[in-house]
Coordinates of C-alpha atoms in Angstrom, one line a residue:
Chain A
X4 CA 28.7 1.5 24.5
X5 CA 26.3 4.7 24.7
X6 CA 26.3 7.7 22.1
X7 CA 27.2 10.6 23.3
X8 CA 24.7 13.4 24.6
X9 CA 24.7 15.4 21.8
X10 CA 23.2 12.3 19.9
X11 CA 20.7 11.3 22.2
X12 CA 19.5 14.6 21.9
X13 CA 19.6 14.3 17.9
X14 CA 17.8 11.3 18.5
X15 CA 14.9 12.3 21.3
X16 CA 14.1 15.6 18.5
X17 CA 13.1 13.1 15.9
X18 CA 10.7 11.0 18.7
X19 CA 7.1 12.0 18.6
X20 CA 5.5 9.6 20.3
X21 CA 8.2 7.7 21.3
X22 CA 9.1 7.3 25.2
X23 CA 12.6 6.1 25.3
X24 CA 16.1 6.0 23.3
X25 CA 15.8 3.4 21.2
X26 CA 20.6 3.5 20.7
X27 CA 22.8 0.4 20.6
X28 CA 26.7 0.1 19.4
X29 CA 28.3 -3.0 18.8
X30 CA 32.0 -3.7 19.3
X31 CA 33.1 -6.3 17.1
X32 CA 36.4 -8.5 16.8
X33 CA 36.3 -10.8 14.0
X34 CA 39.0 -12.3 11.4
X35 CA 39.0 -9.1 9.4
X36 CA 39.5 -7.0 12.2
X37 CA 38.1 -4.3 15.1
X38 CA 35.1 -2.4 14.5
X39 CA 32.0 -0.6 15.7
X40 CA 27.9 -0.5 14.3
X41 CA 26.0 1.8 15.4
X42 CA 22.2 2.1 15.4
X43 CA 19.3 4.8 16.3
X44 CA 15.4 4.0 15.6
X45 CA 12.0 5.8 16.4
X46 CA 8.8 4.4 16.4
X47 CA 6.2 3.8 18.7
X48 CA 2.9 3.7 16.7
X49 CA 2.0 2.4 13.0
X50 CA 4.2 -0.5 13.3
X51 CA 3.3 -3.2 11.1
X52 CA 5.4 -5.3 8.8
X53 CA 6.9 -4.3 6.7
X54 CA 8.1 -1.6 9.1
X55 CA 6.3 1.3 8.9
X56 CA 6.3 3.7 10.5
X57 CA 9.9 3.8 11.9
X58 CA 13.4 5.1 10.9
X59 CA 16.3 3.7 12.1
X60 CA 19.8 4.8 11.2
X61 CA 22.9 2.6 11.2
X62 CA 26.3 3.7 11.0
X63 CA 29.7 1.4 10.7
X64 CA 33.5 2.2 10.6
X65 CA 33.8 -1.2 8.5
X66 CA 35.8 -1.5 5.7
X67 CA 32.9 -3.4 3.6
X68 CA 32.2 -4.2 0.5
X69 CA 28.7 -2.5 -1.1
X70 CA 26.6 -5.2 -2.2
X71 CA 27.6 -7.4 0.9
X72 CA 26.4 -4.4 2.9
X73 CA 23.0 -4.4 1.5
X74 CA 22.6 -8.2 1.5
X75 CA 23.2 -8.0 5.5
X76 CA 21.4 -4.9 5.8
X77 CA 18.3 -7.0 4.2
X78 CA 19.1 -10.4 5.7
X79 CA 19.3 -8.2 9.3
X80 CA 15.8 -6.1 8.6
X81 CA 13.8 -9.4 7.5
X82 CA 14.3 -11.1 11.4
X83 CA 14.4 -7.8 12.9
X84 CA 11.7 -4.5 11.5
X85 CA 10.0 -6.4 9.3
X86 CA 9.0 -8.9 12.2
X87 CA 7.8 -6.3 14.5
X88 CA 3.8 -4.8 14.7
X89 CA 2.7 -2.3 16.8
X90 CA -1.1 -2.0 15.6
X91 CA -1.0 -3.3 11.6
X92 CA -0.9 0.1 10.6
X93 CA 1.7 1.4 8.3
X94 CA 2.6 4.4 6.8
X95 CA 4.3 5.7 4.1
X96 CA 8.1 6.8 6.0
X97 CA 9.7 3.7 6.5
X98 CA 13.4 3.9 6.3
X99 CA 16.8 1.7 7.8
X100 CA 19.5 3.0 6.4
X101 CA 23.2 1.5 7.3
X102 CA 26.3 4.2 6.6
X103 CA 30.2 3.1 6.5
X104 CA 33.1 4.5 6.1
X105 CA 35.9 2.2 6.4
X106 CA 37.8 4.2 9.0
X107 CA 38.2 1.0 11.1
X108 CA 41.0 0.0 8.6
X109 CA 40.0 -4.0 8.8
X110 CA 40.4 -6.2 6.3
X111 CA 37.4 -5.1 3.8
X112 CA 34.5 -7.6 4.6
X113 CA 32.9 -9.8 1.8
X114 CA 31.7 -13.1 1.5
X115 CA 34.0 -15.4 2.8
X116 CA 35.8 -12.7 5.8
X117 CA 34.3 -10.7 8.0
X118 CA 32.3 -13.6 9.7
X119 CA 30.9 -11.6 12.7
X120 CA 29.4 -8.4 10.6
X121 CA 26.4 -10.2 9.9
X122 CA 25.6 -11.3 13.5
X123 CA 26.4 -8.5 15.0
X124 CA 24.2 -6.5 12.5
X125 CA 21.3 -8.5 13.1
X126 CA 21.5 -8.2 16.9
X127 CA 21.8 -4.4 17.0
X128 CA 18.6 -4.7 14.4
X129 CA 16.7 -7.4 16.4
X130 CA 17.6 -5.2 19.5
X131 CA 16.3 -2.3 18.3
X132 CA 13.3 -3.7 16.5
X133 CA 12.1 -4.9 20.0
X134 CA 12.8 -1.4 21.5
X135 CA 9.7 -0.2 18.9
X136 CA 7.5 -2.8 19.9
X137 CA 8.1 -2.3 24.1
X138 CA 7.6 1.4 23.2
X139 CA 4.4 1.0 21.0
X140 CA 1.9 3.3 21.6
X141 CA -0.1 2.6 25.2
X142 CA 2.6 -0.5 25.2
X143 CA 2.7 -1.9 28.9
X144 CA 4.3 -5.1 27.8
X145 CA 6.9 -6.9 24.8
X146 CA 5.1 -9.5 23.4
X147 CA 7.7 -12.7 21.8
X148 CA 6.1 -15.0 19.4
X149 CA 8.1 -17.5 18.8
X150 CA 6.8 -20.3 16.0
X151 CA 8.9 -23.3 15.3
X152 CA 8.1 -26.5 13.6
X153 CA 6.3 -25.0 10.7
X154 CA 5.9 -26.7 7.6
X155 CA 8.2 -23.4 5.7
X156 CA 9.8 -20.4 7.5
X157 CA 6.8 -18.3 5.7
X158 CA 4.5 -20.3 7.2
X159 CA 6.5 -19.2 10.9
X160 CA 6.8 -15.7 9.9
X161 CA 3.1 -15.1 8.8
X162 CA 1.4 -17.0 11.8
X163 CA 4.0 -15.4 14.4
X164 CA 3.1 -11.9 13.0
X165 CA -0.6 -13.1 13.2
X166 CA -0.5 -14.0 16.3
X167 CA 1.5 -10.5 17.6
X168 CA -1.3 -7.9 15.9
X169 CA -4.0 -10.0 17.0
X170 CA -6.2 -7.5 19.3
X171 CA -7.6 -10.2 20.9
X172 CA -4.6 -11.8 21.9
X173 CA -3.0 -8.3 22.5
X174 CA -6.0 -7.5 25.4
X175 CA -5.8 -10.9 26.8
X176 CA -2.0 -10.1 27.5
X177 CA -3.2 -6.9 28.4
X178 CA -5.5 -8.9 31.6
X179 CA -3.0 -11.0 31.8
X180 CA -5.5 -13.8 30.9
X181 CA -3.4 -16.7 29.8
X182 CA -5.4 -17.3 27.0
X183 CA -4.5 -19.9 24.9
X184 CA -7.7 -20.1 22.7
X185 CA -6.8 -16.6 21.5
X186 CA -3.3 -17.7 20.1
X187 CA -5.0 -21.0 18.4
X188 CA -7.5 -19.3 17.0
X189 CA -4.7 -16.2 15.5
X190 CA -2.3 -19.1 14.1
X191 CA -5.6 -20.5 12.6
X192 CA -6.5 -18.2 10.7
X193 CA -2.8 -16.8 9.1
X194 CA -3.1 -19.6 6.9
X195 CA -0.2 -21.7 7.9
X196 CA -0.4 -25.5 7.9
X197 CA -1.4 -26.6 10.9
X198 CA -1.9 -30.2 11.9
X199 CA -3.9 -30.0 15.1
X200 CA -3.2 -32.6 17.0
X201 CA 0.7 -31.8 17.2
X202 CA 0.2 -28.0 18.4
X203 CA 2.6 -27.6 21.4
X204 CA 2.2 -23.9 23.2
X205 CA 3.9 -22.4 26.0
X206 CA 3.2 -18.8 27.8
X207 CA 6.1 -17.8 29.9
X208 CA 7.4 -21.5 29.3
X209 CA 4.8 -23.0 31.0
X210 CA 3.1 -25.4 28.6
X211 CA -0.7 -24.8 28.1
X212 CA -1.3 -27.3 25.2
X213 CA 0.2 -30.3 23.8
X214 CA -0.2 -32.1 21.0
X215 CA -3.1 -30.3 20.4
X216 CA -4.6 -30.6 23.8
X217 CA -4.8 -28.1 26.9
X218 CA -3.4 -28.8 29.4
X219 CA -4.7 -28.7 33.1
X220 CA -2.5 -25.8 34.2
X221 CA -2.5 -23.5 37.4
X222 CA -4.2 -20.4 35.7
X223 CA -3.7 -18.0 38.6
X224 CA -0.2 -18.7 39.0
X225 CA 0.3 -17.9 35.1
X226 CA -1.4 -14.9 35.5
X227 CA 0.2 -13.6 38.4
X228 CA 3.8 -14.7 35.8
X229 CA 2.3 -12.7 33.1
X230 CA 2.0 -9.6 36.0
X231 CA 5.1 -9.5 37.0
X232 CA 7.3 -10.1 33.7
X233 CA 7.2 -6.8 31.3
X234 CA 8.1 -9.3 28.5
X235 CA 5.3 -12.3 27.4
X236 CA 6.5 -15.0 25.3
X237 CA 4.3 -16.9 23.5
X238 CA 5.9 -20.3 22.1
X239 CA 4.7 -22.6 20.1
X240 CA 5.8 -26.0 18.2
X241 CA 4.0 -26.7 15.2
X242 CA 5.7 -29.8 15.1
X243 CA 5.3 -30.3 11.4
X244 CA 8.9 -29.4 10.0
X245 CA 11.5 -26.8 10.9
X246 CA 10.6 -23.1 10.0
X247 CA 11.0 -21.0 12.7
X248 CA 10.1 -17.3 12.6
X249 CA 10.2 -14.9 16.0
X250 CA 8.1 -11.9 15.7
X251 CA 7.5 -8.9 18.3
X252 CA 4.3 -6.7 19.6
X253 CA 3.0 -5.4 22.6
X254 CA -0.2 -5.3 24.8
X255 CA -3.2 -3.4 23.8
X256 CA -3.9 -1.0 26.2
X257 CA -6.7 1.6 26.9
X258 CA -3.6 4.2 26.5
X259 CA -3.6 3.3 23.2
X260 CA -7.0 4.8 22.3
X261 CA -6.4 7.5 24.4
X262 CA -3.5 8.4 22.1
X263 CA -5.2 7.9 18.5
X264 CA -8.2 9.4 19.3
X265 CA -7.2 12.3 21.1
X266 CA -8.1 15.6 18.7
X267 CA -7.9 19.2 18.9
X268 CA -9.2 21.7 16.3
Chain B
X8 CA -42.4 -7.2 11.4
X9 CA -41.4 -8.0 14.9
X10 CA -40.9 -10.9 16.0
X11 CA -42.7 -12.6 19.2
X12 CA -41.8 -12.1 22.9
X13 CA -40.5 -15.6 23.0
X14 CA -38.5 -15.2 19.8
X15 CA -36.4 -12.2 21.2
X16 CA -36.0 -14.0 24.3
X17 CA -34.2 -16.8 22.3
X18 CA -32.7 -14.4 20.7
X19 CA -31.1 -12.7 23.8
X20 CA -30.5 -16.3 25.3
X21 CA -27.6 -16.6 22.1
X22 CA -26.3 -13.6 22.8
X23 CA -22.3 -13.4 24.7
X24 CA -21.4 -9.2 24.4
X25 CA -24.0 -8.3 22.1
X26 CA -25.9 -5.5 23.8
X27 CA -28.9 -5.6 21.6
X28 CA -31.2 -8.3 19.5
X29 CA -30.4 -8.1 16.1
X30 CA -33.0 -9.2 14.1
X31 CA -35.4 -8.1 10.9
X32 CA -38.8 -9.5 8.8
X33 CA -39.0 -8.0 5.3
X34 CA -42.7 -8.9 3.7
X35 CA -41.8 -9.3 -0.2
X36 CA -44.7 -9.3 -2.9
X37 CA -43.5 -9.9 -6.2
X38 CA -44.3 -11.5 -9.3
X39 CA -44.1 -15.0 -7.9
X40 CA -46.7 -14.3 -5.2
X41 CA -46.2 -13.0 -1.5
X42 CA -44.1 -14.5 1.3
X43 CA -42.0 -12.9 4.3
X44 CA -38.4 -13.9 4.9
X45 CA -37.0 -13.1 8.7
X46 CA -33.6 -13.4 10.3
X47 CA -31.7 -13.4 13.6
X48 CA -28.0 -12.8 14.1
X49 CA -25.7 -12.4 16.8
X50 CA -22.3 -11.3 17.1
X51 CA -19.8 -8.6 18.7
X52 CA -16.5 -9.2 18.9
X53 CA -14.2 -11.3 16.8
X54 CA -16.0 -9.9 13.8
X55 CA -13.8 -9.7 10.5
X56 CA -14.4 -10.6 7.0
X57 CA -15.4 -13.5 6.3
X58 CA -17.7 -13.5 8.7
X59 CA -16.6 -14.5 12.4
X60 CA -17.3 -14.8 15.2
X61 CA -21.3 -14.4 14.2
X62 CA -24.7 -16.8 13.8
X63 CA -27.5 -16.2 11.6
X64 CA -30.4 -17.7 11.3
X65 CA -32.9 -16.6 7.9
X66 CA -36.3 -18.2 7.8
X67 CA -39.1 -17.6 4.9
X68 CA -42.1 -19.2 3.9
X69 CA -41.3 -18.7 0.0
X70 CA -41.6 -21.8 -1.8
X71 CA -37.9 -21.9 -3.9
X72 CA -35.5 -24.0 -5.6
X73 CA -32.7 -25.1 -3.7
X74 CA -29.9 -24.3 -5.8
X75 CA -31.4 -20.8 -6.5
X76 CA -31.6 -20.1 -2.8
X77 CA -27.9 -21.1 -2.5
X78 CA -26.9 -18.6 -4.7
X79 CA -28.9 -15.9 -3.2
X80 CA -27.7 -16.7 0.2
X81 CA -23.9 -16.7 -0.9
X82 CA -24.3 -13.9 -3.2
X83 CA -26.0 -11.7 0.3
X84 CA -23.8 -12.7 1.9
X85 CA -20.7 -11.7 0.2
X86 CA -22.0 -7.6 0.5
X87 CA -23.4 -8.0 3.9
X88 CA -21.3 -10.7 6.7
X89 CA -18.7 -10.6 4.6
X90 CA -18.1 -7.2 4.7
X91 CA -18.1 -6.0 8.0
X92 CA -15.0 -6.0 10.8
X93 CA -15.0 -5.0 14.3
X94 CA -11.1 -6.4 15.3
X95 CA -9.8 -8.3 12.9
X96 CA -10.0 -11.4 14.4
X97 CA -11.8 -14.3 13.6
X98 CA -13.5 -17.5 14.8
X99 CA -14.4 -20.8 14.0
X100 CA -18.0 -20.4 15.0
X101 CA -19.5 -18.1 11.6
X102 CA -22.5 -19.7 10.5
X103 CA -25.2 -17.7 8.0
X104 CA -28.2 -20.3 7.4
X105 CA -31.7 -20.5 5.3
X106 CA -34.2 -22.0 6.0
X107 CA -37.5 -22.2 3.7
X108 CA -40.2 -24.2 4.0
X109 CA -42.3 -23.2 1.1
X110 CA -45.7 -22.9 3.2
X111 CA -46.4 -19.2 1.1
X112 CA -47.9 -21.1 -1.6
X113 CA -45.9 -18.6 -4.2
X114 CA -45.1 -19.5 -7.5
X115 CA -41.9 -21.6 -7.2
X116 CA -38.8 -18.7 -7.0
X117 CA -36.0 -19.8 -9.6
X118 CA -33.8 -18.1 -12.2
X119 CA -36.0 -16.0 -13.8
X120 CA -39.0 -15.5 -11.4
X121 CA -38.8 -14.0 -8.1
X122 CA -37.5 -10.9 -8.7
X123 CA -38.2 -9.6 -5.3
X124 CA -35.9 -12.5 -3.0
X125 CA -32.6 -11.4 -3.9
X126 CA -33.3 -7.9 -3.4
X127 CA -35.2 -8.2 0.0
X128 CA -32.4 -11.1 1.3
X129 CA -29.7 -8.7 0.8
X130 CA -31.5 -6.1 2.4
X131 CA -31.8 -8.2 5.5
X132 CA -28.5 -9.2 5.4
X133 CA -27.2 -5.9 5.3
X134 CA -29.3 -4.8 8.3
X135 CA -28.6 -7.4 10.4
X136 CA -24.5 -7.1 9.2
X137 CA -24.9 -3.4 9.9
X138 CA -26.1 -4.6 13.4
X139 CA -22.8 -6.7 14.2
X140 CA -20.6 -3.6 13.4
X141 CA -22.9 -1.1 15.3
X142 CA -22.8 -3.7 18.1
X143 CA -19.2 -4.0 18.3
X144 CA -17.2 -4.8 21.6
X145 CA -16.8 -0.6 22.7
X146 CA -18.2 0.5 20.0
X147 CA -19.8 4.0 19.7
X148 CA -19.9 4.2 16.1
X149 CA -21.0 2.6 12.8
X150 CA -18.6 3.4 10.6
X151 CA -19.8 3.4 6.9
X152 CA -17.1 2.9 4.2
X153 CA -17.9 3.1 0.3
X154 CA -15.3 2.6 -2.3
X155 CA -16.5 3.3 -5.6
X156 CA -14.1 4.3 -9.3
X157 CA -12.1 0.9 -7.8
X158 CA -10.1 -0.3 -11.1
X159 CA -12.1 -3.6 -10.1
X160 CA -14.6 -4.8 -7.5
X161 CA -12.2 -7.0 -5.8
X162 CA -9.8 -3.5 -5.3
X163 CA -13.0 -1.9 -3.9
X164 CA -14.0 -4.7 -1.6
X165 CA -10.0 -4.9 -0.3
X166 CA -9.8 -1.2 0.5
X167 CA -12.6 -0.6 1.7
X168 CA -12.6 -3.6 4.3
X169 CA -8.8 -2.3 5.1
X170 CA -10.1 1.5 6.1
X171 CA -12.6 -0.3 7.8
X172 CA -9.9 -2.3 10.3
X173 CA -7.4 0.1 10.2
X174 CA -6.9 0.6 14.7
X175 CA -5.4 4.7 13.5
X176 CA -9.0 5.0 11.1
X177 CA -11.0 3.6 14.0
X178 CA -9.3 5.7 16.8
X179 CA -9.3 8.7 14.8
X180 CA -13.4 8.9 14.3
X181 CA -13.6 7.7 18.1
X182 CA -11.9 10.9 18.6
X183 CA -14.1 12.8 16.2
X184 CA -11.0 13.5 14.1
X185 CA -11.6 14.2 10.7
X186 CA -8.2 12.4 9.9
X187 CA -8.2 11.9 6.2
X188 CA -4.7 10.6 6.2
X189 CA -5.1 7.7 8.1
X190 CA -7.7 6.9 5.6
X191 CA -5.3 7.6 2.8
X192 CA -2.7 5.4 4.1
X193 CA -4.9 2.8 4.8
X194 CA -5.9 2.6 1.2
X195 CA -2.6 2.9 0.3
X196 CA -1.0 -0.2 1.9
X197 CA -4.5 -2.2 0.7
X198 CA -2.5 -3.3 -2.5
X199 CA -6.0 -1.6 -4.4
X200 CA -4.9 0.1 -7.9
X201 CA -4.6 4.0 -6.9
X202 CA -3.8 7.2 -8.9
X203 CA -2.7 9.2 -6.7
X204 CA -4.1 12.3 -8.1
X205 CA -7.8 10.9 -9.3
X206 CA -9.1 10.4 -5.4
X207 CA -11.7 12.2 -3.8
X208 CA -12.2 11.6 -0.5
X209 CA -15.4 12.8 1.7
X210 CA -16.0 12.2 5.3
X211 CA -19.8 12.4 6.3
X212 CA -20.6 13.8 3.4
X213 CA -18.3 16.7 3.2
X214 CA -15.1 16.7 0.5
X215 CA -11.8 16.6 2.1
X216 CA -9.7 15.5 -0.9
X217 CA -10.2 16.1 -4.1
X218 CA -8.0 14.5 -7.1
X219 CA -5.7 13.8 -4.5
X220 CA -5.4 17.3 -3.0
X221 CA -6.9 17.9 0.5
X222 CA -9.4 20.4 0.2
X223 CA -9.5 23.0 3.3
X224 CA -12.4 22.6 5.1
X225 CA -13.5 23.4 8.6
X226 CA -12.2 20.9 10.9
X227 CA -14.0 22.2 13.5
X228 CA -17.4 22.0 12.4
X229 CA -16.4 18.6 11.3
X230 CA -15.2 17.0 14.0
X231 CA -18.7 18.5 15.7
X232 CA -20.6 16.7 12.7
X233 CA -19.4 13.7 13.7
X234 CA -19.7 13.5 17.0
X235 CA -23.4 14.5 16.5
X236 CA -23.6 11.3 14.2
X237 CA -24.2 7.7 15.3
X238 CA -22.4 6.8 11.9
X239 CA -19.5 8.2 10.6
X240 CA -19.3 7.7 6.7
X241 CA -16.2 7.5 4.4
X242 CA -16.7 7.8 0.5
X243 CA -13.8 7.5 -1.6
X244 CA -13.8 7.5 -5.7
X245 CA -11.1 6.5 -6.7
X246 CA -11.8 7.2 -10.1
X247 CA -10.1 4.6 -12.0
X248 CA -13.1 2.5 -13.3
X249 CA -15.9 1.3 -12.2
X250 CA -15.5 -0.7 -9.4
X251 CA -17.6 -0.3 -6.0
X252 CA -18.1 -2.1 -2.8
X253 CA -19.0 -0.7 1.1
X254 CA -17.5 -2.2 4.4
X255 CA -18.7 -1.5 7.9
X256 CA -17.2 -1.1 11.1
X257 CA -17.0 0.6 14.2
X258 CA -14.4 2.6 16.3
X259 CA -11.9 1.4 18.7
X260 CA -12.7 3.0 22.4
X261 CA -11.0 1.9 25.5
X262 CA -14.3 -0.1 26.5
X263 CA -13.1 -2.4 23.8
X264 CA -9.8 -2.9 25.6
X265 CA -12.0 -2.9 29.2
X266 CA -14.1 -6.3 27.2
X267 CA -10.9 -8.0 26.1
X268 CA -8.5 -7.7 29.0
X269 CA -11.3 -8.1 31.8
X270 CA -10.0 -11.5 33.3
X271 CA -10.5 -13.2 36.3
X272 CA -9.4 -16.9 37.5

């Protein structure tokens, strides 16, 4: 489903440096009924968990209870916007906001009904989170970090943001240098228990280290991968329990500079 | 002091991207007797607090107590190595070592005598930390950032090292942009104690902020000010207590992206 014309011209006049439409709806049939959620974002540059700087505007015809609203709207944003960094930055504007108005006339959604609000929610978020991070600033690439095994889900969450703002590993995606020292080296300094010799990594699902060591992979053929895919995904198995955490970036580019740096009295 | 042909050819033959030797002698005559303490330090890239990726080597002939010249060494380097950034990455190469061997003949430096060592080993330090930043991959720029008025020193050394990382900060004074709200918002998100109308804020010397209000002051000349500068300076008081600490960095230029993403199989 698109928005209408009008809207995408509401939403292009709040873009600044923005380069696409970041718009999704959601059609949703579930035991309390039919109904639609809606979502607009901007933000290209000072993205950094938690957020900033990016709006993003939800609106439902749900019939749905307040506080279960907010509890998805903050379940949603935690594995969506607040797992997204453009370049660590943030700024003081952040805002997701989620309207309804009940006019779908379902069943009104709580806990217990209304089992597919919740996934639906967080797919328009997670959707339009990654929309801000292909569109960050100088962006030529969508970076996927994908942690799993971790001894606590905040131990996935901060080393898969770690390893998204690293600038390091950021201009090694750039090159497309699969560069798996970078990525070791990010995780290894977030803080997150590591046991060393159980770190399994893949880059574009080709496995590059496991158990903690490399692995004798064909390096031109993963860089010629990285070339031609406009997404990277970086995976990797900590093997220690199950937390899991995804979180999004993008490349580091020269375009980048060119953008922050350019200046006119 | 400089040192010997042969010792700044060993010194080039650790370097990686450094572009220049980094290294300093500092002749100290105090009330223990005379000696000389010297140092060597390389490092670029993958430079962030604490420390990485960087040697240094510190030799001096002073005749000192062990434990003392522990202290001294962790107590430099906390204001020098440990405050400096270039991209917020880090490495698991940082060493900082000292070496004495005592052959000055000076009155054996402990608590209490020596007054000079402390003083002349942080001055090294800083130098040869100074060195790292103004050395950094791309960089153009030593960037100079002094946080004084902090509610404690721990606030001070926090925000400053954050200004100091921040890609927007480091873009902007690539750009010559006298951008005082990056700056702002960079201190902001620190998690540094701030009343927001007790800071002053001046950038190479010139007040843009004061008690939280900008101050209008000519961009222009500014912006030409700074590009005529090798360092770029940021003081901010934040007038709370007494609390002060200074971070260096450099700005973010596309060579840095060039040095990162150059990749070849």
């Amino acid at each position: 489903m698109e928005f209408s014309k009008n809207n995408t011209n509401f939403a292009k006049s709040i873009m600044t440096t923005d380069t696409f439409v970041k718009q999704k709806a959601i059609r949703v049939k579930d035991d309390s009924g039919e109904y639609t959620i809606a979502g607009v974002a901007k933000g290209a540059g000072m993205i950094h968990p938690d957020m900033a700087t990016m709006l993003c505007f939800i609106t439902t015809d749900a019939d749905i209870e307040k506080n279960y609203l907010k509890t998805a709207l903050k379940r949603a944003t935690d594995c969506a916007f607040n797992m997204i960094t453009v370049d660590g930055d943030t700024s003081p504007s952040d805002t997701v906001i989620v309207i309804a108005n009940g006019l779908a006339k379902n069943e009104i959604i709580k806990n217990g009904t209304g089992n597919g609000f919740q996934k639906a929610l967080s797919e328009l978020c997670i959707f339009l989170a990654k929309c801000i991070a292909k569109d960050g600033e100088g962006a030529t690439k969508l970076v996927e970090v994908h942690i799993e095994g971790a001894a606590a889900i905040g131990d996935a969450r901060l080393a898969s943001r770690i390893v998204a703002n690293s600038p390091l590993v950021k201009t090694a995606i750039h090159g497309n240098d699969p560069n798996w020292g970078r990525i070791i080296v990010a995780i290894g300094r977030s803080g997150a228990e590591i046991i060393e010799n159980k770190v399994d990594l893949y880059l574009n699902g080709v496995c590059v280290m496991k158990q903690g060591k490399p692995i004798d992979f064909n390096k031109k053929s993963l860089s010629k991968n990285m070339a031609d895919n406009k997404t990277t995904t970086i995976h990797v198995n900590l093997n220690i329990r199950n937390g899991s955490a995804t979180a999004w970036g993008c490349d580091l580019s020269k375009e980048y500079v060119t953008i922050n740096s350019a200046y006119t009295t």
